[in-house]
Coordinates of C-alpha atoms and ligand atoms in Angstrom, one line a residue:
M25 CA -22.2 34.0 -15.7
R26 CA -23.5 30.0 -15.6
T27 CA -21.5 27.3 -15.8
L28 CA -22.2 23.7 -16.0
I29 CA -19.8 21.1 -15.2
T30 CA -20.7 17.6 -16.4
N31 CA -20.7 14.1 -15.8
G32 CA -17.2 14.4 -13.2
T33 CA -16.7 12.3 -10.4
I34 CA -17.1 14.5 -7.4
V35 CA -14.6 14.0 -4.5
T36 CA -15.1 15.3 -0.9
A37 CA -13.4 13.9 2.3
E38 CA -16.9 13.1 3.0
G39 CA -17.4 11.0 0.2
S40 CA -17.5 10.5 -3.7
Y41 CA -20.3 10.6 -6.4
E42 CA -21.4 11.7 -10.1
A43 CA -23.0 14.6 -10.5
D44 CA -23.3 18.1 -12.1
I45 CA -22.5 21.5 -10.5
L46 CA -23.6 24.1 -11.8
V47 CA -22.1 27.0 -11.1
D48 CA -24.1 30.4 -10.9
G49 CA -21.8 33.5 -10.5
E50 CA -19.1 32.7 -7.9
T51 CA -20.7 30.3 -5.8
I52 CA -21.8 26.2 -6.2
A53 CA -25.9 27.3 -7.2
Q54 CA -27.0 23.4 -7.6
I55 CA -25.9 20.0 -7.6
G56 CA -27.4 16.9 -9.3
R57 CA -27.5 14.0 -12.0
D58 CA -28.0 15.0 -15.7
L59 CA -29.1 18.8 -14.7
A60 CA -28.9 19.8 -18.4
A61 CA -32.2 16.9 -19.0
A62 CA -33.8 18.5 -15.5
G63 CA -34.1 21.8 -17.7
V64 CA -31.0 23.6 -16.4
T65 CA -29.7 25.9 -18.6
A66 CA -26.1 28.0 -18.6
D67 CA -23.1 30.0 -20.8
E68 CA -20.8 27.0 -20.7
T69 CA -20.4 23.6 -20.5
I70 CA -17.3 22.5 -18.7
D71 CA -17.1 18.4 -19.9
A72 CA -15.7 16.4 -16.6
S73 CA -16.1 12.3 -17.9
G74 CA -13.5 11.0 -16.5
R75 CA -11.9 13.3 -14.0
Y76 CA -12.1 14.3 -10.9
V77 CA -14.2 17.3 -9.7
I78 CA -12.5 18.7 -5.8
P79 CA -12.7 21.8 -4.3
G80 CA -9.8 24.1 -4.8
A81 CA -7.0 23.2 -2.8
I82 CA -5.8 25.7 0.3
D83 CA -2.1 26.3 0.9
V84 CA -1.7 27.3 4.4
H85 CA 2.1 27.8 4.4
T86 CA 3.5 30.1 1.6
H87 CA 5.9 33.0 2.0
M88 CA 5.6 35.1 -1.4
E89 CA 8.6 37.9 -1.3
L90 CA 9.3 37.2 2.4
P91 CA 12.5 39.0 3.6
F92 CA 15.4 36.4 4.8
G93 CA 18.7 35.9 4.6
G94 CA 19.7 38.7 3.1
T95 CA 17.2 38.9 -0.4
F96 CA 13.6 38.0 -1.0
A97 CA 11.5 34.6 -1.5
K98 CA 11.2 35.2 -5.6
D99 CA 8.0 34.5 -6.0
T100 CA 5.4 37.5 -5.8
F101 CA 1.7 36.9 -5.6
E102 CA 1.2 37.0 -9.0
T103 CA 3.6 34.4 -10.1
G104 CA 3.8 32.5 -6.8
T105 CA -0.9 32.7 -7.4
R106 CA -0.6 31.6 -11.1
A107 CA 2.0 28.8 -10.3
A108 CA -0.4 27.8 -7.3
A109 CA -3.8 27.8 -10.0
F110 CA -1.6 25.6 -11.8
G111 CA -1.1 23.2 -9.8
G112 CA -5.2 23.0 -8.6
T113 CA -4.8 25.6 -5.6
T114 CA -7.6 28.2 -5.5
C115 CA -6.2 29.9 -2.0
I116 CA -3.0 30.6 -0.4
V117 CA -2.6 32.1 3.5
D118 CA 0.5 33.4 3.3
F119 CA 2.8 35.0 6.2
A120 CA 3.2 38.5 6.7
V121 CA 5.7 39.8 8.6
Q122 CA 5.8 42.3 12.1
P123 CA 8.8 44.3 10.8
R124 CA 11.1 44.2 14.0
G125 CA 10.3 47.4 15.7
K126 CA 7.4 48.1 13.9
S127 CA 3.7 47.6 14.8
L128 CA 1.7 44.5 13.3
R129 CA -0.5 46.7 11.3
E130 CA 2.8 48.2 9.4
G131 CA 3.6 44.2 8.6
L132 CA -0.5 43.5 7.2
D133 CA -0.5 46.8 5.5
T134 CA 2.7 46.1 3.7
W135 CA 1.4 42.2 2.6
H136 CA -2.1 43.4 1.4
A137 CA -0.9 45.8 -0.5
K138 CA 2.0 43.4 -2.2
A139 CA -1.5 40.9 -2.7
E140 CA -4.2 43.5 -3.3
G141 CA -4.2 43.2 -7.4
N142 CA -2.0 41.2 -8.3
A143 CA -2.8 37.6 -6.5
V144 CA -5.0 35.4 -8.5
V145 CA -6.1 33.2 -6.4
D146 CA -7.8 34.7 -3.1
Y147 CA -5.5 34.5 0.1
G148 CA -5.3 35.2 3.6
F149 CA -2.8 36.3 5.9
H150 CA -1.2 34.8 9.3
M151 CA 1.2 37.1 11.0
I152 CA 4.5 36.5 11.7
M153 CA 4.9 38.2 15.7
S154 CA 9.0 39.4 15.4
D155 CA 8.3 41.2 19.1
V156 CA 5.5 40.8 21.9
N157 CA 5.1 43.6 23.9
D158 CA 1.7 45.0 25.1
A159 CA 1.1 47.1 22.0
T160 CA 1.5 44.5 19.8
L161 CA -0.7 41.9 22.2
A162 CA -3.7 44.0 21.7
E163 CA -2.8 44.2 18.1
M164 CA -3.5 41.1 17.9
D165 CA -7.1 41.2 19.4
Q166 CA -8.0 44.0 16.2
L167 CA -5.9 41.4 13.4
V168 CA -8.5 38.6 14.8
A169 CA -11.2 41.0 14.0
E170 CA -9.9 41.6 11.0
G171 CA -10.1 37.9 9.4
V172 CA -6.5 37.5 10.6
P173 CA -6.1 35.2 13.7
D174 CA -3.6 33.7 13.5
F175 CA 0.2 34.6 14.5
K176 CA 3.5 33.2 14.0
L177 CA 6.0 32.9 16.7
F178 CA 9.3 30.9 16.4
T179 CA 11.7 29.1 19.3
A180 CA 14.1 29.3 15.7
Y181 CA 16.4 31.5 14.4
P182 CA 17.6 33.5 16.8
G183 CA 18.5 37.7 16.3
V184 CA 15.7 36.9 13.4
F185 CA 12.4 35.9 14.3
Y186 CA 13.2 34.4 17.8
S187 CA 10.7 34.6 20.4
D188 CA 11.8 33.3 23.9
D189 CA 9.5 31.3 26.3
G190 CA 8.1 34.2 28.1
A191 CA 6.9 36.0 24.3
I192 CA 5.6 33.0 23.0
F193 CA 3.9 32.1 26.3
R194 CA 2.5 35.7 26.9
A195 CA 1.2 35.6 23.1
M196 CA -0.3 32.2 23.6
Q197 CA -2.8 34.2 26.4
Q198 CA -3.5 36.4 24.5
T199 CA -4.9 34.4 22.0
A200 CA -7.1 32.4 24.8
K201 CA -8.7 35.6 25.3
N202 CA -9.1 37.1 21.7
G203 CA -9.4 33.2 20.2
G204 CA -6.7 33.3 17.8
L205 CA -4.2 31.2 17.5
I206 CA -1.2 30.9 18.2
M207 CA 1.2 29.1 15.3
M208 CA 5.1 27.6 16.0
H209 CA 8.1 27.2 13.9
A210 CA 9.5 24.7 16.8
E211 CA 13.3 24.3 16.8
N212 CA 15.9 24.8 19.6
G213 CA 17.7 27.5 17.5
L214 CA 19.7 28.6 20.1
A215 CA 20.6 24.8 20.5
I216 CA 21.3 24.7 16.6
D217 CA 23.4 27.8 16.5
V218 CA 25.7 26.2 19.6
V219 CA 26.4 23.2 16.5
A220 CA 26.3 25.1 13.3
A221 CA 29.1 27.1 14.9
Q222 CA 31.6 24.4 16.1
Y223 CA 30.7 22.6 12.4
A224 CA 31.5 25.6 10.5
E225 CA 34.6 26.6 12.7
S226 CA 35.8 22.6 11.8
G227 CA 35.8 23.2 8.1
K228 CA 32.1 21.9 7.6
T229 CA 30.8 24.4 5.3
D230 CA 28.6 22.7 2.7
P231 CA 24.9 23.1 2.7
Y232 CA 24.5 19.0 3.8
Y233 CA 25.7 20.0 7.4
H234 CA 22.5 22.6 7.4
G235 CA 20.8 19.5 7.8
V236 CA 23.1 17.6 10.2
V237 CA 23.5 20.3 13.2
R238 CA 19.5 20.6 13.1
F239 CA 19.5 17.1 15.7
P240 CA 16.2 16.1 15.3
I241 CA 15.9 16.0 19.1
F242 CA 16.3 19.7 18.9
E243 CA 13.3 19.6 17.2
G244 CA 11.6 17.2 19.5
E245 CA 12.3 19.3 22.4
A246 CA 11.0 22.2 20.7
T247 CA 7.9 20.6 19.9
N248 CA 7.0 19.3 23.5
R249 CA 7.6 22.5 25.0
V250 CA 5.8 24.9 23.2
I251 CA 2.8 22.1 23.2
R252 CA 3.5 22.7 26.7
L253 CA 3.6 25.8 27.1
A254 CA -0.5 25.9 24.9
E255 CA -1.8 23.3 27.5
A256 CA -0.2 26.0 30.0
A257 CA -2.0 28.8 28.5
G258 CA -5.5 26.5 28.0
V259 CA -5.2 26.8 24.1
P260 CA -5.1 25.1 21.2
V261 CA -1.7 25.4 18.9
Y262 CA -0.4 24.8 15.4
I263 CA 2.8 23.5 14.3
V264 CA 4.0 24.9 11.2
H265 CA 5.8 22.3 9.7
L266 CA 7.1 19.2 11.1
S267 CA 10.1 16.8 9.5
A268 CA 11.3 15.0 12.4
R269 CA 10.3 11.1 14.0
D270 CA 11.3 13.3 17.3
A271 CA 8.9 15.7 16.5
L272 CA 5.9 13.0 15.4
N273 CA 6.5 11.4 18.4
E274 CA 5.4 14.2 21.0
V275 CA 2.7 15.3 18.9
R276 CA 1.7 11.9 19.4
A277 CA 2.0 11.9 23.0
A278 CA 0.1 14.8 23.3
R279 CA -3.0 14.8 21.0
D280 CA -3.4 11.0 23.5
R281 CA -3.4 12.9 26.3
G282 CA -6.1 15.3 24.7
A283 CA -3.6 18.4 24.1
M284 CA -5.5 20.5 21.1
A285 CA -2.1 20.8 19.0
F286 CA -2.3 20.4 15.1
Y287 CA 0.4 20.1 12.3
P288 CA 0.4 19.8 9.1
L289 CA 3.6 18.1 7.3
C290 CA 5.4 19.4 4.1
P291 CA 5.6 16.9 0.1
Q292 CA 9.3 17.8 0.6
Y293 CA 9.3 16.1 4.2
L294 CA 7.8 12.7 2.4
F295 CA 9.6 12.9 -0.5
L296 CA 12.9 14.5 0.1
S297 CA 16.0 13.5 2.5
L298 CA 19.1 14.6 3.9
D299 CA 20.5 12.5 0.8
D300 CA 19.6 15.5 -1.2
L301 CA 21.6 17.8 0.8
G302 CA 24.9 16.5 -0.2
N303 CA 26.6 16.3 -4.0
G304 CA 28.6 19.6 -2.8
F305 CA 27.0 23.4 -3.3
E306 CA 24.3 21.9 -5.1
G307 CA 22.9 20.7 -2.0
A308 CA 21.7 24.6 -1.3
K309 CA 18.6 23.7 -3.3
F310 CA 17.4 21.9 -1.0
V311 CA 18.0 23.9 2.5
C312 CA 15.4 25.1 4.5
S313 CA 14.2 24.4 8.5
P314 CA 13.2 22.1 9.7
P315 CA 15.9 20.6 7.3
L316 CA 15.5 17.5 5.2
R317 CA 15.8 14.0 7.2
P318 CA 17.8 10.8 6.8
K319 CA 15.2 9.0 4.8
D320 CA 13.7 6.2 7.5
H321 CA 11.6 8.9 9.1
Q322 CA 9.8 9.1 5.8
E323 CA 7.3 6.3 6.7
E324 CA 6.7 7.1 9.7
L325 CA 5.7 10.4 8.3
W326 CA 3.0 8.8 6.0
K327 CA 1.7 7.1 8.7
G328 CA 0.8 10.0 10.8
L329 CA -0.9 11.4 7.8
I330 CA -2.3 8.4 7.8
K331 CA -3.8 8.1 11.8
D332 CA -4.6 11.8 12.0
D333 CA -1.7 12.3 13.4
L334 CA -1.0 15.0 11.1
Q335 CA -4.1 16.6 9.6
V336 CA -3.4 19.4 6.8
V337 CA -0.6 18.7 3.5
S338 CA 0.7 22.3 2.7
T339 CA 4.2 23.7 1.4
D340 CA 6.1 26.2 3.4
H341 CA 6.8 27.3 -0.4
C342 CA 9.7 29.6 0.1
P343 CA 11.6 30.1 -3.4
F344 CA 15.1 31.6 -3.9
D345 CA 17.1 30.8 -7.6
F346 CA 20.1 28.8 -6.8
K347 CA 21.9 31.2 -8.6
G348 CA 22.5 34.1 -6.9
Q349 CA 19.8 33.6 -3.9
K350 CA 20.9 30.1 -2.7
E351 CA 24.8 31.2 -3.8
L352 CA 25.0 33.4 -0.9
G353 CA 25.5 30.8 1.3
R354 CA 28.9 29.6 -0.7
G355 CA 31.4 28.6 1.5
D356 CA 29.8 28.8 4.9
F357 CA 25.8 26.8 4.9
R358 CA 24.7 29.4 7.9
K359 CA 24.2 32.1 5.1
I360 CA 22.0 30.2 2.2
P361 CA 18.6 31.5 2.6
N362 CA 16.0 28.9 3.9
G363 CA 13.0 28.1 1.9
L364 CA 12.2 25.5 -1.1
P365 CA 9.5 26.0 -3.6
G366 CA 6.0 23.9 -3.9
V367 CA 3.2 25.9 -3.9
E368 CA 2.7 24.3 -7.5
E369 CA 3.6 20.3 -6.9
R370 CA 1.8 20.5 -3.6
V371 CA -1.7 18.6 -5.3
D372 CA -0.7 16.3 -7.4
L373 CA 3.0 14.6 -5.2
I374 CA 0.3 13.7 -2.5
H375 CA -2.5 12.0 -5.5
D376 CA 0.7 10.2 -6.7
G377 CA 2.5 9.1 -3.4
G378 CA -0.7 9.1 -1.4
V379 CA -3.5 7.8 -3.3
V380 CA -1.7 6.3 -6.3
A381 CA 0.5 4.2 -4.3
G382 CA -2.3 3.3 -2.6
R383 CA -1.8 5.1 1.5
I384 CA -4.3 7.0 1.3
T385 CA -7.8 7.3 -0.1
R386 CA -8.8 10.3 -2.3
E387 CA -11.2 11.3 -0.2
R388 CA -8.1 12.3 2.2
W389 CA -6.4 13.6 -0.5
V390 CA -8.8 16.0 0.0
E391 CA -9.6 16.9 3.4
L392 CA -5.8 16.8 3.4
V393 CA -5.2 19.5 0.4
S394 CA -8.2 21.0 0.6
T395 CA -11.0 21.0 3.4
A396 CA -9.0 19.9 6.8
P397 CA -7.2 23.4 5.7
A398 CA -10.5 25.4 5.1
K399 CA -11.1 24.4 8.5
L400 CA -8.8 24.7 10.8
F401 CA -8.2 28.9 9.4
G402 CA -11.5 29.8 9.0
M403 CA -12.8 29.1 5.8
Y404 CA -15.3 26.9 5.6
P405 CA -17.9 25.3 4.2
R406 CA -16.7 28.7 1.6
K407 CA -14.0 26.9 0.9
G408 CA -12.7 23.5 1.0
A409 CA -16.3 22.0 0.3
I410 CA -18.2 21.0 -2.7
A411 CA -21.5 22.4 -2.0
V412 CA -24.8 24.5 -2.4
G413 CA -23.5 28.0 -1.4
S414 CA -19.7 27.4 -1.6
D415 CA -17.2 29.4 -3.3
A416 CA -17.3 28.0 -6.7
D417 CA -13.5 27.2 -6.3
L418 CA -13.6 23.7 -8.1
V419 CA -10.6 21.7 -10.2
I420 CA -11.4 19.3 -12.5
Y421 CA -8.4 17.0 -11.9
D422 CA -7.2 14.2 -14.3
P423 CA -6.1 11.4 -11.9
N424 CA -4.5 9.1 -14.7
A425 CA -2.2 11.8 -16.0
K426 CA 0.7 11.4 -15.9
H427 CA 3.5 14.4 -16.0
V428 CA 7.2 15.4 -15.4
L429 CA 7.8 18.0 -12.7
S430 CA 10.4 20.2 -14.2
A431 CA 11.8 23.6 -13.9
S432 CA 11.9 23.6 -17.9
T433 CA 7.4 23.7 -17.4
H434 CA 6.8 24.9 -13.7
H435 CA 5.4 28.1 -13.1
M436 CA 6.7 29.1 -10.4
A437 CA 9.7 32.0 -10.8
V438 CA 12.3 29.6 -9.2
D439 CA 15.1 28.3 -11.4
Y440 CA 14.8 24.8 -10.4
S441 CA 12.6 22.3 -9.3
C442 CA 13.2 19.6 -6.3
Y443 CA 11.0 17.3 -7.9
E444 CA 13.7 17.8 -10.9
G445 CA 12.4 15.0 -13.7
R446 CA 9.9 13.0 -11.0
E447 CA 7.4 11.9 -13.0
V448 CA 3.8 11.9 -11.0
Q449 CA 0.2 10.8 -11.6
G450 CA -2.3 13.2 -11.8
I451 CA -3.0 16.7 -12.9
A452 CA -5.6 19.9 -12.6
Q453 CA -6.7 20.3 -15.8
T454 CA -9.4 23.1 -15.6
V455 CA -9.4 25.5 -12.2
L456 CA -11.7 27.7 -11.4
S457 CA -11.8 30.6 -8.9
R458 CA -15.4 31.8 -8.0
G459 CA -16.9 30.6 -10.5
T460 CA -13.9 33.1 -13.1
V461 CA -12.0 29.8 -15.4
L462 CA -8.1 30.3 -14.4
V463 CA -6.9 27.3 -16.3
R464 CA -8.3 26.0 -18.9
D465 CA -7.1 22.3 -20.1
R466 CA -3.3 23.3 -18.6
Q467 CA -3.5 27.0 -20.7
W468 CA -3.9 29.5 -18.9
V469 CA -7.1 31.8 -19.5
G470 CA -7.2 33.9 -16.2
P471 CA -7.8 37.9 -15.7
K472 CA -4.7 39.6 -14.1
G473 CA -5.2 40.6 -10.1
H474 CA -9.0 38.1 -9.6
G475 CA -8.2 37.1 -6.1
R476 CA -9.4 38.4 -3.3
F477 CA -9.2 39.0 0.3
V478 CA -10.5 36.0 2.5
K479 CA -11.4 37.2 6.1
R480 CA -11.2 34.8 7.8
S481 CA -12.8 33.9 11.6
T482 CA -11.6 32.0 14.3
A483 CA -11.2 28.0 13.9
D484 CA -13.7 25.7 16.2
F485 CA -11.0 23.7 17.6
A486 CA -13.3 21.6 19.5
R487 CA -14.5 20.4 16.3
L488 CA -11.6 19.3 15.1
A489 CA -8.9 18.2 17.9
Ligands
URP19 O1 12.8 27.3 5.5 C1 11.8 27.4 5.3 N1 10.8 26.9 6.4 N2 11.6 28.7 5.1 C2 11.1 29.7 5.3 C3 10.8 30.1 6.6 C4 10.1 29.1 7.5 O2 10.6 28.7 8.6 O3 9.0 28.9 7.7
ZN20 ZN1 9.1 28.1 10.2
ZN21 ZN1 7.6 28.9 6.6

């Protein structure tokens, strides 16, 4: 199958230009002006006049079906990746979970089984390590060889995913040997639990207090601590989500002294704030960790993106229905499952709040949502690029179309939208994954289970630092 995409403006992280793209099978075969006039033929032609053609976006932080807080994140690989595609995302990297006391292999096999035959866009995995011991350290080497080269550990959630500093340091030392990457959830979970218990005991049980008890300084402290541990181990580190100015200051200091530390930003920390956690139990819709911060952190985070202190935008998509799931925490904010939906909205939010608002260029937007994640997570230039030989993961993006974000129109399997009623400019019109059209003019036309596991290599961090 050959598809010719004509008359579009190709936007990549490096620059923008007018050209046609010939897709042959699953990859990009040719890029040039007026390809049809030059004799190129195709089975199908897609006219991209007035639109951008961008590399499919990559979301390197999702949690499909994550077990958390006594329930499971609502999106399956089928529903979540379909929603991703509607939002212009053609590849996700999801977090497989090692069940406590079991092997990494068991956790990874479970995630492969969830995704295979169900995901409609390509997918990779990171591994959440619940136990660090001789056996799991040895397993890490095997996973790196299998294309799962990143391992997430937590200084948060004591009793659930929490690891102490010794365990984190041992895992880091192992990546010094096997080339993997440690990813950290950096909040001081032990201190947070002390404050949370004090608030709950004094009757402060509304969702709002979830945002209050997780002090920004607890995020700053843990961020500094894990970066220092990584420096001591001589390895790069990736902090999976950053919400507070306090953490950003630690990041800047670390990068200034040459630490190989990388940070993404999630749209919720740019567009939502502590105020959203108010309004009684409705605030449960906005409970995630690290929490939403007071509004005055937001511009500082935008600056972090502009100056490249923060290199990636990913979602931390972890959706729980308001009814029946978030409600588990009525009367005690500590029992609200942590996480927000967002896999479908990321590309448009950053386009609207970044490019349309004049904060970043369209090239930087592509870099943040596609190219930088591909490079950091060992998929470039197969993904994250528009180049001959790259996977034909392509999005025909209308930068002028306005639409309203709403649970009534989104495709995520969750009963609310964090951005209900918000108008954004820019929408993915037509989406191809490895040459197959999944979304055509906003209609789903893709085959079931089209997604494939992406075996990733270790990233070349020296190039990215
Ligand atoms: O609130 C969040 N972020 N839930 C998902 C788990 C995690 O910490 O990433
Ligand atoms: Zn986390
Ligand atoms: Zn997460």
